[in-house]
């Protein structure tokens, strides 16, 4: 009788769905470090990202440091931006870096063909960008022009930025006021060359890559560069296969991957006035990153079992319709708690795959797509995405601790997604951080955390939440959504019980 009752309890679907969330933290099984480069951002000459976002010019009334907004510098320093990718995106394969050096009033203008046909006056160029990186403490990631540039041009750019002396390029840099080279390590060799970067086939690009990569050094500095091959569009696995097969591994440090969380490229929907059906689709696309990374990594493992070559997710984030009344080519969108969900689950995915995903760049930093900062004249506001990345930056450079997560599902319209996403790490001071996201917009989730190999002492937490999923910060109400301290948990020996409110992001520390 007792046995029958036990079986009945185990098999009853109604009982199985109740409080299933359980996380096992293997605090004694850490092996790989979460590369800080996963916390990279992206700044393209697109809309108001560079001009008006980062850069207002030295004569602006807005407080600035050599033309870069002081408020932006402070916000990005606090965020701990590990690396910044520039000047594109699609713009990169139209950009000729020599147009952006020397006296600003002598620089030629160009038409920004990809992003609204605006006039680019080249007032923000190589020096401005590399000095900006120094000001915010970020490593530069320069995206080279392969689509419409030349091997010589990219080779010269490396010499100009990185070499001490001994070439016309280093003399030119010094004449332009910079004696010491910046020593930029991360270099993209073209961007989306399957599309805006030249509509190439992977076999053709692999050959082109070999040629460009060969001349990106003088033979002395080559081993110091981290060269990134233009990578696949979401699930184009053949692209990764061909690059890994056809490019010699001694000239390849990273292979890129781009994936945006888009509902439908022809009907992206509003950034703020979205339905639950649209939210569900966005989260499905965001969670798809797990599958994409896993499959691209499987292909890379076949050719590079030692994991020497990194997977570089150098464009990711949510993409919606632009804000009403703004230029459609400027990709200016608001940022809600939905974006906080995307950021939280995506970073958790990158952490769990940190042995291969070693660089990533959210698209884009300011006023474009899933921005961390929005500006309007002298005003600036931090978005929910900013706050998630700031809460999560405790994971940078920490030892990733494997987690086994059993989660309830978030159900909508006969479909389901895992409700809880998680990752964990131990930092250099021995502190353990667990980041948890409940994407369910309707229900809190209780989760039991069992800890192996560490003790849950002095537990504290921070949370990002808001009443509605559609909530966002505005210039009038900039602090509607911001991290708060969190204490909705209890500790019993080595178990934690945590209640995650609907659509919330929590980071625990002990
Ligand atoms: O981030 C906006 C654009 O999206 C980039 O320029 C391009 O690389 C991608 O298609």
Short mmCIF file of N, CA and C in Angstrom, two decimals, residues 188-194 205 209 228-232 239 243 254-258 314:
data_model
loop_
_atom_site.label_atom_id
_atom_site.label_comp_id
_atom_site.label_asym_id
_atom_site.label_seq_id
_atom_site.Cartn_x
_atom_site.Cartn_y
_atom_site.Cartn_z
N UNK A 188 39.38 42.43 -35.73
CA UNK A 188 38.44 41.70 -36.58
C UNK A 188 38.91 41.77 -38.02
N UNK A 189 38.84 40.67 -38.71
CA UNK A 189 39.23 40.64 -40.13
C UNK A 189 37.94 40.60 -40.95
N UNK A 190 37.33 41.77 -41.11
CA UNK A 190 36.04 41.89 -41.81
C UNK A 190 34.89 41.63 -40.85
N UNK A 191 33.70 42.06 -41.28
CA UNK A 191 32.49 41.87 -40.47
C UNK A 191 31.38 41.34 -41.37
N UNK A 192 30.70 40.33 -40.89
CA UNK A 192 29.58 39.75 -41.65
C UNK A 192 29.91 39.70 -43.14
N UNK A 193 31.02 39.06 -43.46
CA UNK A 193 31.45 39.03 -44.86
C UNK A 193 30.52 38.17 -45.72
N UNK A 194 29.62 37.42 -45.07
CA UNK A 194 28.59 36.68 -45.81
C UNK A 194 27.46 37.62 -46.25
N UNK A 205 36.14 33.41 -48.49
CA UNK A 205 36.58 34.24 -47.36
C UNK A 205 37.76 33.60 -46.61
N UNK A 209 40.92 35.63 -45.78
CA UNK A 209 41.35 35.78 -44.38
C UNK A 209 42.84 35.45 -44.25
N UNK A 228 40.31 37.86 -35.28
CA UNK A 228 38.98 37.24 -35.26
C UNK A 228 38.45 37.14 -36.68
N UNK A 229 38.15 35.94 -37.10
CA UNK A 229 37.54 35.74 -38.43
C UNK A 229 36.06 36.07 -38.37
N UNK A 230 35.58 36.74 -39.39
CA UNK A 230 34.16 37.07 -39.47
C UNK A 230 33.36 35.77 -39.44
N UNK A 231 32.41 35.69 -38.52
CA UNK A 231 31.80 34.39 -38.25
C UNK A 231 30.39 34.24 -38.76
N UNK A 232 29.78 33.17 -38.28
CA UNK A 232 28.47 32.73 -38.78
C UNK A 232 27.34 33.65 -38.37
N UNK A 239 29.39 27.58 -42.06
CA UNK A 239 30.36 28.68 -42.06
C UNK A 239 31.52 28.38 -41.09
N UNK A 243 35.57 27.58 -41.99
CA UNK A 243 36.68 28.41 -41.45
C UNK A 243 37.63 27.56 -40.61
N UNK A 254 40.39 33.71 -33.05
CA UNK A 254 38.97 33.68 -32.72
C UNK A 254 38.10 33.56 -33.96
N UNK A 255 36.96 32.91 -33.79
CA UNK A 255 35.96 32.82 -34.85
C UNK A 255 34.68 33.44 -34.29
N UNK A 256 34.11 34.36 -35.07
CA UNK A 256 32.96 35.11 -34.55
C UNK A 256 31.64 34.36 -34.74
N UNK A 257 30.62 34.88 -34.06
CA UNK A 257 29.23 34.42 -34.21
C UNK A 257 28.35 35.62 -33.91
N UNK A 258 27.36 35.87 -34.76
CA UNK A 258 26.38 36.94 -34.51
C UNK A 258 25.01 36.32 -34.33
N UNK A 314 30.55 38.42 -31.13
CA UNK A 314 30.82 39.87 -31.10
C UNK A 314 29.64 40.74 -31.53
#
